[in-house]
């Protein structure tokens, strides 16, 4: 419909607010002309979605509104909205790639809004030539894409509580997510700056209000580290470090410094706050492990799990996630009798290095109480420990890098509780 | 396909893979000026080599703490809504270990680095270098890690011996692949 002069409400082409409304009525009228269905048309009995044209295109799609309740669960420090975490709802997702908007978040003082045109990455310290890289420059470098999980070192830390917390798989273990990351191999930038042989670590620093900073061993930087610019095919999300983050596959989430602005080559570690008070683990003898940089081998059954109750005896698929910071998953075993007997689950390939791997196993549930466990082994022979064995390594209250076997108690009625094995 | 051709093809493929593994760099990094480097080099390692000029005393630090920190960390760093900062010295082998700056942190430089970059939470990087020296001196003095009349500066701060200085074991080498150069 073209607007007539009568529709003008002000200068510059502003139309009366009811113009569109009238247009709508007109279109409705036109539609009505076609609405009469032939008596023998097949529309009778067809779903409405086949009889009415669907919604138009959109610039950026969103999930089905029917599933609008699939959300991250947020746990912020009271009155400090920028410090805390939000967790991936693992039990509501399938496959191995986490949608970017559901990737877990851990920020220490909020998400900065960084202008990509003004942002730079500076490489300095023990190098021949300190260098500044703009985002535009980095976008011209050869890139590499790979899947990698990122897991917060505090993930599953709730499992040190004396009683099992009654919450979902995501609520317990949702500080892990997996994406396809694309970026520039860090070794390229290091070679360009020319690393002094005395350097064995570097300090990575973010441009956020926590000035997040971590020391990274140089061998990792030369191995598989990248400056990630894309996540699941699109520019990396603000919550994940836009415009760039350090990606250290398999290393503590916190070391994958977001909003990366600086890399300083150093002789040794800088001993930042987040490798001192945080992300270190006290042992019973009063000494603390530091630089426990790599995440352990781990698995979680996501279905059935707390909140996804059984619907009567019958055939089910047990589905879960396994991962290891050391490499590929070699096998996942599942027990339905609390660990007395184990069956090997199928790994739904491709099984990728330091990425989430989906495992599956058919299960005929007869309606009896069952304690469901999963136990992962990686390609280097690392096996998930029992909870008691994990706890015995450390002093009371230590919760970082918890990777012990997790359990779900399926009750006779089909209800599911979180349990310890 | 004759075997020779196959072998040639696999050679080409292998060469292709090798090229992909070590891609060429376009070399687009621009040299950073010393001023640019200095402006961002805010991290302070244990040797204190990047500590700024200036100094601060325990007495000045008590005032800085009361005005800028106490509401979140409590009086003298205990009992606030956020992290406990002092006390707990000697508890690390007890059934209830209390980790604080004074009981757990191995280096005083870390306190300077962190407070200067990230605190107070609501206005990070708003304190002067002198105020940061002062508030660090104050926090350390609460447990006698620094004397009540301490004045900290770039020379004296790295010399402070934290109670748990030797309390850490590095786990990093356990993850280093045998093949990896350092």
Coordinates of C-alpha atoms in Angstrom, one line a residue:
Chain A
X1 CA 0.0 0.0 0.0
X2 CA 1.3 3.4 -0.7
X3 CA 0.6 6.2 1.7
X4 CA -1.4 9.1 0.5
X5 CA -0.9 12.8 1.5
X6 CA -3.7 12.3 4.0
X7 CA -1.4 9.9 5.9
X8 CA 1.4 12.5 6.5
X9 CA 1.6 13.4 10.2
X10 CA 4.7 15.7 10.1
X11 CA 7.4 16.8 7.8
X12 CA 10.1 14.5 6.4
X13 CA 7.7 11.8 5.5
X14 CA 6.5 10.9 9.0
X15 CA 3.1 9.2 8.7
X16 CA 0.2 9.0 11.0
X17 CA 0.5 6.3 13.5
X18 CA -2.6 4.6 12.3
X19 CA -1.4 4.3 8.7
X20 CA 0.0 0.8 9.2
X21 CA -3.0 -0.3 11.0
X22 CA -5.2 0.7 8.1
X23 CA -2.8 -1.2 5.8
X24 CA -3.3 -4.2 8.0
X25 CA -7.0 -4.1 7.7
X26 CA -6.7 -3.8 4.0
X27 CA -4.4 -6.8 3.8
X28 CA -6.7 -8.8 6.0
X29 CA -9.5 -7.9 3.7
X30 CA -7.5 -9.3 0.7
X31 CA -6.7 -12.4 2.7
X32 CA -10.3 -12.9 3.4
X33 CA -11.0 -13.0 -0.3
X34 CA -8.9 -16.2 -0.5
X35 CA -10.1 -17.7 2.8
X36 CA -13.0 -19.5 1.4
X37 CA -11.8 -23.1 1.1
X38 CA -13.1 -25.4 -1.5
X39 CA -15.4 -28.0 0.0
X40 CA -13.2 -30.8 -1.2
X41 CA -9.8 -29.0 -0.5
X42 CA -7.3 -31.1 1.5
X43 CA -7.0 -28.3 4.1
X44 CA -9.7 -29.8 6.2
X45 CA -7.9 -31.8 8.9
X46 CA -4.5 -30.3 8.0
X47 CA -2.5 -28.6 10.8
X48 CA -2.9 -24.8 10.8
X49 CA 0.8 -24.4 10.0
X50 CA 0.0 -25.9 6.6
X51 CA -2.9 -23.6 5.9
X52 CA -1.5 -20.3 6.9
X53 CA 1.8 -18.8 5.6
X54 CA 4.5 -18.8 8.2
X55 CA 6.5 -16.0 9.8
X56 CA 8.9 -13.9 7.6
X57 CA 12.6 -13.9 7.6
X58 CA 14.7 -12.5 10.4
X59 CA 18.2 -11.0 10.5
X60 CA 19.3 -13.1 13.4
X61 CA 17.4 -16.2 14.4
X62 CA 16.4 -17.1 17.9
X63 CA 15.5 -20.5 19.4
X64 CA 11.9 -21.8 19.2
X65 CA 9.7 -19.8 21.6
X66 CA 8.4 -23.2 22.7
X67 CA 11.8 -23.8 24.2
X68 CA 12.4 -20.3 25.6
X69 CA 12.9 -21.8 29.0
X70 CA 16.3 -23.3 28.0
X71 CA 18.5 -20.8 29.8
X72 CA 21.7 -20.5 31.7
X73 CA 21.2 -20.5 35.4
X74 CA 22.8 -17.5 37.0
X75 CA 24.7 -17.4 40.3
X76 CA 26.1 -14.0 41.0
X77 CA 27.6 -12.8 44.2
X78 CA 24.9 -10.9 46.1
X79 CA 25.0 -7.1 45.2
X80 CA 27.9 -7.7 42.9
X81 CA 26.2 -8.5 39.6
X82 CA 29.5 -8.7 37.7
X83 CA 31.1 -11.4 39.8
X84 CA 29.9 -14.9 39.7
X85 CA 28.9 -17.4 37.0
X86 CA 26.1 -18.7 34.8
X87 CA 25.9 -22.3 33.9
X88 CA 25.1 -24.2 30.7
X89 CA 21.9 -26.2 31.0
X90 CA 23.6 -29.5 30.0
X91 CA 20.5 -31.6 30.6
X92 CA 18.5 -29.7 28.1
X93 CA 21.1 -29.9 25.3
X94 CA 22.3 -32.7 23.0
X95 CA 25.3 -33.3 20.8
X96 CA 28.6 -31.7 21.7
X97 CA 28.6 -28.0 20.6
X98 CA 27.2 -25.5 23.0
X99 CA 25.1 -22.7 21.5
X100 CA 27.1 -19.5 21.9
X101 CA 24.3 -17.9 24.0
X102 CA 24.3 -20.8 26.4
X103 CA 28.1 -21.1 26.9
X104 CA 28.8 -20.8 30.6
X105 CA 30.0 -17.5 31.9
X106 CA 32.5 -16.7 34.6
X107 CA 33.3 -13.0 35.0
X108 CA 35.2 -11.4 37.8
X109 CA 33.9 -7.8 37.3
X110 CA 31.3 -7.8 34.5
X111 CA 31.5 -7.9 30.7
X112 CA 33.3 -5.0 29.1
X113 CA 31.9 -3.4 25.9
X114 CA 35.1 -3.2 23.8
X115 CA 35.2 -1.2 20.6
X116 CA 36.9 -3.6 18.2
X117 CA 38.4 -0.7 16.1
X118 CA 40.1 0.7 19.2
X119 CA 41.2 -2.6 20.7
X120 CA 44.8 -3.9 20.3
X121 CA 46.8 -6.9 21.4
X122 CA 50.3 -6.0 22.5
X123 CA 53.1 -8.6 22.7
X124 CA 56.1 -7.5 24.7
X125 CA 58.5 -8.5 27.5
X126 CA 61.3 -10.9 26.6
X127 CA 61.0 -10.5 22.8
X128 CA 63.2 -9.0 20.1
X129 CA 60.6 -6.6 18.9
X130 CA 57.5 -5.7 21.0
X131 CA 54.5 -5.6 18.6
X132 CA 51.0 -4.2 18.5
X133 CA 48.3 -6.1 16.6
X134 CA 45.0 -4.6 15.6
X135 CA 41.9 -6.8 15.1
X136 CA 42.0 -5.9 11.4
X137 CA 45.6 -7.1 11.2
X138 CA 44.8 -10.4 13.0
X139 CA 41.9 -11.0 10.6
X140 CA 44.4 -11.2 7.8
X141 CA 46.4 -14.0 9.4
X142 CA 46.1 -17.7 8.5
X143 CA 43.5 -19.1 10.8
X144 CA 42.7 -22.5 12.3
X145 CA 39.4 -23.9 13.4
X146 CA 38.9 -26.6 16.1
X147 CA 36.5 -27.8 18.7
X148 CA 37.5 -27.3 22.3
X149 CA 35.8 -27.4 25.6
X150 CA 36.3 -24.6 28.1
X151 CA 35.8 -25.7 31.7
X152 CA 35.9 -23.5 34.8
X153 CA 38.3 -24.9 37.4
X154 CA 35.5 -24.5 39.9
X155 CA 33.1 -26.8 37.9
X156 CA 31.4 -29.5 39.9
X157 CA 32.9 -28.0 43.1
X158 CA 29.5 -28.4 44.8
X159 CA 30.2 -32.1 44.9
X160 CA 32.5 -31.6 47.9
X161 CA 29.4 -30.8 50.0
X162 CA 28.7 -33.6 52.6
X163 CA 25.2 -34.1 51.2
X164 CA 24.5 -34.3 47.5
X165 CA 22.9 -31.0 46.3
X166 CA 19.5 -31.7 44.6
X167 CA 19.9 -29.9 41.4
X168 CA 20.3 -30.5 37.6
X169 CA 23.3 -31.7 35.6
X170 CA 23.8 -28.1 34.5
X171 CA 23.4 -26.8 38.0
X172 CA 26.2 -29.1 39.2
X173 CA 28.4 -29.5 36.2
X174 CA 27.4 -26.7 33.8
X175 CA 30.6 -24.7 34.0
X176 CA 31.8 -26.6 30.9
X177 CA 30.8 -25.8 27.3
X178 CA 32.2 -26.7 23.9
X179 CA 32.5 -24.6 20.8
X180 CA 34.2 -24.5 17.5
X181 CA 36.8 -21.8 17.8
X182 CA 38.6 -20.1 15.0
X183 CA 41.6 -17.9 15.3
X184 CA 45.2 -17.2 14.8
X185 CA 47.8 -19.7 16.1
X186 CA 49.6 -18.0 18.9
X187 CA 53.0 -19.4 17.8
X188 CA 52.8 -17.2 14.7
X189 CA 52.6 -14.0 16.7
X190 CA 55.3 -15.2 19.1
X191 CA 57.7 -16.0 16.2
X192 CA 57.0 -12.6 14.7
X193 CA 58.0 -10.8 17.9
X194 CA 61.0 -13.2 18.3
X195 CA 60.9 -14.8 21.7
X196 CA 64.1 -14.5 23.9
X197 CA 65.4 -17.9 24.9
X198 CA 65.2 -16.9 28.6
X199 CA 61.4 -16.7 28.4
X200 CA 59.5 -19.8 29.6
X201 CA 56.2 -18.3 30.6
X202 CA 54.0 -15.4 29.4
X203 CA 51.5 -13.3 31.2
X204 CA 48.1 -13.0 29.5
X205 CA 45.9 -10.0 30.5
X206 CA 42.3 -9.1 29.7
X207 CA 40.9 -5.6 29.1
X208 CA 38.0 -6.0 31.6
X209 CA 37.4 -4.4 35.0
X210 CA 39.1 -7.3 36.8
X211 CA 42.2 -6.9 34.6
X212 CA 42.1 -10.7 34.5
X213 CA 45.6 -12.0 34.3
X214 CA 47.2 -15.4 34.2
X215 CA 50.6 -16.9 33.7
X216 CA 50.8 -19.5 30.9
X217 CA 53.7 -21.9 30.3
X218 CA 55.4 -21.1 27.0
X219 CA 55.2 -24.8 25.9
X220 CA 51.4 -24.5 25.8
X221 CA 51.5 -21.3 23.8
X222 CA 53.7 -23.0 21.2
X223 CA 51.6 -26.2 21.2
X224 CA 47.9 -25.6 20.4
X225 CA 47.1 -22.1 21.8
X226 CA 45.3 -19.6 19.6
X227 CA 44.0 -16.1 19.6
X228 CA 40.3 -17.0 19.1
X229 CA 38.3 -14.5 17.1
X230 CA 35.3 -16.6 16.1
X231 CA 33.0 -19.0 18.1
X232 CA 30.8 -21.4 16.3
X233 CA 31.3 -19.5 13.1
X234 CA 30.5 -16.0 14.3
X235 CA 32.6 -13.3 15.9
X236 CA 33.2 -14.4 19.5
X237 CA 30.4 -13.3 21.9
X238 CA 31.0 -10.4 24.4
X239 CA 30.6 -12.9 27.3
X240 CA 33.3 -15.0 25.8
X241 CA 35.8 -12.2 25.2
X242 CA 34.9 -10.1 22.2
X243 CA 36.8 -9.1 20.2
X244 CA 39.4 -11.8 21.1
X245 CA 40.3 -14.3 23.7
X246 CA 43.2 -16.6 24.5
X247 CA 42.2 -20.2 23.8
X248 CA 44.3 -22.9 25.6
X249 CA 42.5 -26.1 24.8
X250 CA 42.2 -28.3 27.9
X251 CA 43.5 -25.7 30.3
X252 CA 41.5 -24.2 33.2
X253 CA 38.8 -21.9 31.9
X254 CA 40.2 -18.9 33.7
X255 CA 43.5 -19.2 31.8
X256 CA 41.7 -18.7 28.5
X257 CA 41.8 -15.0 29.2
X258 CA 38.9 -13.1 27.6
X259 CA 39.1 -9.6 26.1
X260 CA 42.8 -10.3 25.6
X261 CA 44.8 -7.1 25.4
X262 CA 48.4 -8.1 26.4
X263 CA 50.9 -10.9 26.3
X264 CA 54.1 -10.4 28.2
X265 CA 56.9 -12.9 27.8
X266 CA 58.6 -13.6 31.2
X267 CA 61.3 -15.7 32.8
X268 CA 58.8 -17.3 35.2
X269 CA 55.2 -17.0 36.3
X270 CA 54.0 -13.6 37.5
X271 CA 52.0 -15.2 40.4
X272 CA 48.8 -13.2 39.8
X273 CA 45.9 -13.2 42.3
X274 CA 44.0 -15.8 40.2
X275 CA 46.9 -18.3 40.4
X276 CA 47.4 -17.6 44.1
X277 CA 44.2 -17.3 46.2
X278 CA 42.1 -18.9 43.4
X279 CA 42.8 -22.0 41.3
X280 CA 45.3 -23.4 43.8
X281 CA 44.5 -26.5 45.9
X282 CA 45.5 -27.0 49.5
X283 CA 46.7 -30.5 50.4
X284 CA 46.3 -32.2 53.8
X285 CA 50.0 -31.4 54.7
X286 CA 49.3 -27.6 54.4
X287 CA 51.2 -27.3 51.1
X288 CA 49.2 -26.1 48.1
X289 CA 49.3 -27.2 44.5
X290 CA 49.7 -24.3 42.1
X291 CA 49.6 -24.2 38.3
X292 CA 47.3 -27.2 38.1
X293 CA 46.8 -25.9 34.6
X294 CA 45.2 -28.9 32.9
X295 CA 41.6 -30.1 33.5
X296 CA 41.2 -33.7 34.4
X297 CA 39.3 -36.5 32.6
X298 CA 35.6 -36.4 33.4
X299 CA 32.1 -37.5 32.4
X300 CA 28.5 -36.6 33.3
X301 CA 25.3 -38.4 32.4
X302 CA 23.0 -35.7 31.1
X303 CA 19.9 -37.9 30.4
X304 CA 18.3 -39.3 32.5
X305 CA 19.3 -36.9 35.2
X306 CA 17.8 -34.7 38.0
X307 CA 14.6 -33.1 36.6
X308 CA 14.2 -35.5 33.7
X309 CA 12.3 -38.3 35.4
X310 CA 11.7 -41.7 34.0
X311 CA 8.3 -42.3 32.3
X312 CA 7.7 -45.9 33.4
X313 CA 9.7 -49.1 32.7
X314 CA 11.0 -49.6 29.2
X315 CA 13.8 -48.8 26.8
X316 CA 15.8 -45.6 27.3
X317 CA 19.0 -44.1 26.0
X318 CA 21.5 -43.0 28.5
X319 CA 23.3 -40.0 27.1
X320 CA 26.2 -38.0 28.5
X321 CA 29.3 -36.0 27.9
X322 CA 33.0 -36.9 28.5
X323 CA 36.1 -34.8 28.1
X324 CA 39.7 -34.6 29.1
X325 CA 42.2 -31.7 29.2
X326 CA 44.9 -34.1 28.2
X327 CA 43.5 -35.2 24.9
X328 CA 40.9 -37.6 23.5
X329 CA 38.4 -39.7 25.3
X330 CA 39.3 -43.4 24.9
X331 CA 36.3 -45.0 26.6
X332 CA 33.3 -44.3 28.9
X333 CA 31.8 -47.0 31.1
X334 CA 28.4 -46.8 32.6
X335 CA 27.0 -48.6 35.6
X336 CA 23.4 -49.0 36.6
X337 CA 24.1 -50.8 39.8
X338 CA 26.2 -48.3 41.7
X339 CA 29.5 -49.5 40.3
X340 CA 29.2 -53.3 40.8
X341 CA 29.2 -53.9 37.0
X342 CA 30.1 -51.6 34.1
X343 CA 29.2 -51.6 30.4
X344 CA 31.1 -49.7 27.8
X345 CA 29.1 -46.9 26.2
X346 CA 29.3 -46.0 22.4
X347 CA 31.3 -42.9 21.7
X348 CA 29.3 -40.8 19.2
X349 CA 32.2 -39.6 17.0
X350 CA 34.1 -37.7 15.9
X351 CA 36.1 -38.1 19.1
X352 CA 38.1 -34.9 19.2
X353 CA 41.2 -33.8 21.2
X354 CA 40.2 -31.7 24.2
X355 CA 36.6 -31.4 23.1
X356 CA 33.3 -32.7 24.5
X357 CA 32.5 -36.3 23.4
X358 CA 28.9 -37.6 23.5
X359 CA 28.5 -41.1 24.8
X360 CA 25.3 -43.2 24.5
X361 CA 24.1 -46.6 25.9
X362 CA 20.7 -48.2 25.6
X363 CA 19.2 -49.1 28.9
X364 CA 16.2 -51.3 29.6
X365 CA 14.8 -49.9 32.9
X366 CA 12.7 -52.5 34.7
X367 CA 11.4 -50.0 37.3
X368 CA 13.8 -50.9 40.1
X369 CA 15.9 -48.4 42.0
X370 CA 19.2 -47.9 40.1
X371 CA 22.3 -45.9 40.8
X372 CA 23.6 -44.6 37.5
X373 CA 27.3 -43.8 37.1
X374 CA 29.7 -43.0 34.3
X375 CA 33.5 -43.3 34.3
X376 CA 35.7 -41.8 31.6
X377 CA 39.2 -42.9 30.5
X378 CA 41.3 -40.7 28.2
X379 CA 43.9 -41.7 25.6
X380 CA 46.7 -41.4 28.1
X381 CA 45.1 -43.8 30.5
X382 CA 43.8 -41.2 33.0
X383 CA 40.7 -42.5 34.7
X384 CA 38.1 -40.6 36.6
X385 CA 38.6 -41.2 40.3
X386 CA 36.0 -42.1 42.9
X387 CA 34.7 -39.2 44.9
X388 CA 36.3 -40.4 48.2
X389 CA 39.7 -40.8 46.5
X390 CA 39.4 -37.3 45.0
X391 CA 38.6 -35.8 48.3
X392 CA 41.5 -37.6 50.1
X393 CA 44.1 -35.8 48.0
X394 CA 43.2 -32.4 49.5
X395 CA 42.6 -30.5 52.7
X396 CA 39.0 -29.9 53.7
X397 CA 37.0 -27.4 51.7
X398 CA 39.1 -27.6 48.5
X399 CA 36.9 -27.8 45.4
X400 CA 38.9 -26.8 42.3
X401 CA 39.3 -29.3 39.4
X402 CA 36.8 -31.7 40.8
X403 CA 36.6 -34.6 38.3
X404 CA 35.3 -37.5 40.3
X405 CA 32.6 -40.0 39.2
X406 CA 29.1 -38.5 39.5
X407 CA 25.9 -40.4 40.2
X408 CA 22.1 -40.2 39.7
X409 CA 19.8 -42.3 41.9
X410 CA 16.8 -43.5 39.8
X411 CA 14.1 -44.3 42.3
X412 CA 11.4 -47.0 41.9
X413 CA 8.8 -44.4 41.0
X414 CA 11.0 -43.0 38.3
X415 CA 12.1 -39.9 40.2
X416 CA 15.8 -39.0 39.9
X417 CA 17.9 -37.7 42.7
X418 CA 21.5 -36.5 42.8
X419 CA 23.6 -39.0 44.8
X420 CA 27.1 -39.8 45.7
X421 CA 28.7 -43.1 44.7
Chain B
X1 CA 46.2 -45.7 -11.1
X2 CA 49.9 -46.8 -11.4
X3 CA 51.7 -47.0 -8.1
X4 CA 54.2 -44.4 -9.0
X5 CA 51.4 -41.8 -9.6
X6 CA 49.8 -42.7 -6.3
X7 CA 53.1 -42.3 -4.5
X8 CA 53.6 -38.9 -6.1
X9 CA 50.1 -37.9 -5.1
X10 CA 50.6 -38.9 -1.5
X11 CA 53.8 -36.9 -1.5
X12 CA 52.0 -33.8 -2.7
X13 CA 49.3 -34.4 -0.1
X14 CA 51.9 -34.7 2.7
X15 CA 53.6 -31.6 1.5
X16 CA 50.2 -29.9 1.6
X17 CA 49.6 -31.0 5.2
X18 CA 53.1 -29.8 6.2
X19 CA 52.4 -26.3 4.8
X20 CA 49.1 -26.1 6.6
X21 CA 50.8 -27.0 9.9
X22 CA 53.3 -24.1 9.7
X23 CA 51.4 -21.4 7.9
X24 CA 53.2 -18.3 6.8
X25 CA 52.7 -15.1 8.7
X26 CA 51.8 -11.9 6.9
X27 CA 53.8 -10.0 9.5
X28 CA 51.3 -7.3 10.3
X29 CA 52.4 -6.5 13.9
X30 CA 53.4 -2.9 14.2
X31 CA 56.4 -2.1 16.5
X32 CA 55.3 -1.0 19.9
X33 CA 56.9 2.2 21.3
X34 CA 58.4 2.1 24.8
X35 CA 55.7 4.5 25.9
X36 CA 53.0 2.2 24.6
X37 CA 54.5 -0.8 26.5
X38 CA 55.0 1.2 29.7
X39 CA 51.3 2.3 29.6
X40 CA 50.0 -1.3 29.7
X41 CA 52.7 -3.1 31.7
X42 CA 50.9 -3.1 35.0
X43 CA 51.7 -6.6 36.2
X44 CA 54.1 -7.0 39.1
X45 CA 56.2 -10.2 39.3
X46 CA 57.7 -11.4 42.6
X47 CA 61.0 -9.5 41.9
X48 CA 59.0 -6.2 41.9
X49 CA 60.8 -5.1 38.8
X50 CA 57.7 -3.2 37.5
X51 CA 56.7 -1.5 40.7
X52 CA 56.1 2.2 40.3
X53 CA 57.8 5.1 42.2
X54 CA 56.1 6.2 45.3
X55 CA 55.5 4.8 48.8
X56 CA 52.9 4.4 51.5
X57 CA 52.7 3.8 55.2
X58 CA 50.5 1.6 57.4
X59 CA 48.9 4.7 58.9
X60 CA 48.0 6.1 55.5
X61 CA 46.8 2.7 54.5
X62 CA 44.4 2.3 57.4
X63 CA 42.6 5.5 56.2
X64 CA 42.6 4.3 52.6
X65 CA 41.1 0.9 53.7
X66 CA 38.4 2.4 55.8
X67 CA 37.3 4.8 53.0
X68 CA 37.6 2.4 50.0
X69 CA 37.6 -1.3 51.1
X70 CA 36.0 -1.8 54.5
X71 CA 32.4 -1.8 53.2
X72 CA 33.0 -5.0 51.3
X73 CA 35.8 -6.7 53.2
X74 CA 34.9 -5.7 56.8
X75 CA 37.0 -3.9 59.4
X76 CA 40.6 -4.9 59.1
X77 CA 39.6 -7.2 56.3
X78 CA 37.4 -9.6 58.2
X79 CA 33.6 -10.1 58.4
X80 CA 32.5 -8.2 55.3
X81 CA 30.2 -9.5 52.6
X82 CA 33.2 -10.2 50.3
X83 CA 36.5 -12.1 50.6
X84 CA 38.2 -12.2 54.0
X85 CA 41.6 -10.6 53.6
X86 CA 43.4 -11.1 56.9
X87 CA 43.9 -13.6 59.8
X88 CA 44.0 -17.3 59.5
X89 CA 47.8 -17.4 59.7
X90 CA 48.9 -20.9 60.8
X91 CA 45.5 -22.5 60.0
X92 CA 46.5 -24.2 56.7
X93 CA 47.1 -27.6 58.3
X94 CA 44.0 -27.4 60.6
X95 CA 40.6 -29.1 59.8
X96 CA 39.3 -25.6 58.9
X97 CA 42.0 -23.9 56.9
X98 CA 41.4 -20.2 56.4
X99 CA 43.0 -18.8 53.2
X100 CA 43.6 -15.1 53.3
X101 CA 46.2 -12.7 51.9
X102 CA 48.3 -13.0 55.0
X103 CA 47.8 -16.7 55.7
X104 CA 48.1 -18.0 52.1
X105 CA 49.6 -15.6 49.5
X106 CA 53.3 -16.3 48.8
X107 CA 54.2 -12.8 47.5
X108 CA 53.4 -9.3 48.6
X109 CA 53.9 -8.2 45.0
X110 CA 50.7 -10.1 44.1
X111 CA 48.7 -7.9 46.6
X112 CA 50.1 -4.7 45.0
X113 CA 49.4 -6.0 41.5
X114 CA 45.9 -7.1 42.2
X115 CA 44.7 -4.2 44.3
X116 CA 46.1 -1.7 41.8
X117 CA 44.4 -3.3 38.8
X118 CA 41.1 -4.5 40.2
X119 CA 40.1 -2.9 43.5
X120 CA 38.0 -1.3 44.8
X121 CA 35.6 -3.4 42.8
X122 CA 33.3 -0.6 42.0
X123 CA 36.1 1.8 40.8
X124 CA 39.1 -0.3 39.8
X125 CA 42.3 1.6 39.0
X126 CA 41.1 4.7 40.8
X127 CA 43.7 4.6 43.7
X128 CA 47.1 6.4 43.4
X129 CA 50.3 4.3 43.4
X130 CA 51.0 5.7 46.9
X131 CA 47.6 4.7 48.2
X132 CA 48.1 1.2 46.9
X133 CA 51.5 1.0 48.6
X134 CA 49.8 2.2 51.8
X135 CA 46.8 -0.1 51.7
X136 CA 49.0 -3.1 51.1
X137 CA 51.2 -2.1 54.0
X138 CA 48.1 -1.8 56.2
X139 CA 46.7 -5.2 55.2
X140 CA 50.1 -6.9 55.9
X141 CA 50.4 -5.1 59.2
X142 CA 47.1 -6.5 60.5
X143 CA 48.8 -9.9 61.1
X144 CA 52.3 -8.5 61.7
X145 CA 53.6 -9.5 58.3
X146 CA 54.8 -5.9 58.0
X147 CA 55.6 -3.9 61.1
X148 CA 53.1 -1.2 62.3
X149 CA 55.5 1.5 61.2
X150 CA 56.3 0.0 57.8
X151 CA 56.6 2.2 54.7
X152 CA 56.5 0.2 51.5
X153 CA 58.0 1.2 48.2
X154 CA 59.4 -0.5 45.1
X155 CA 62.5 -1.5 47.1
X156 CA 60.9 -2.7 50.3
X157 CA 57.7 -4.4 49.1
X158 CA 59.3 -7.3 47.3
X159 CA 61.5 -8.0 50.4
X160 CA 58.4 -8.7 52.6
X161 CA 58.5 -12.4 53.5
X162 CA 55.0 -13.7 53.4
X163 CA 54.2 -16.4 56.1
X164 CA 53.3 -19.0 53.4
X165 CA 56.1 -18.1 51.0
X166 CA 57.3 -21.7 50.7
X167 CA 53.8 -23.3 50.9
X168 CA 53.4 -24.0 47.2
X169 CA 54.3 -26.9 44.9
X170 CA 54.1 -26.3 41.1
X171 CA 52.1 -28.9 39.3
X172 CA 52.8 -27.5 35.8
X173 CA 55.6 -29.8 34.7
X174 CA 53.3 -32.8 35.2
X175 CA 51.3 -31.6 32.2
X176 CA 54.2 -30.8 29.9
X177 CA 54.4 -33.2 27.0
X178 CA 57.7 -35.0 26.9
X179 CA 58.2 -33.8 23.4
X180 CA 57.5 -30.1 24.2
X181 CA 60.4 -27.7 24.4
X182 CA 60.1 -25.4 27.4

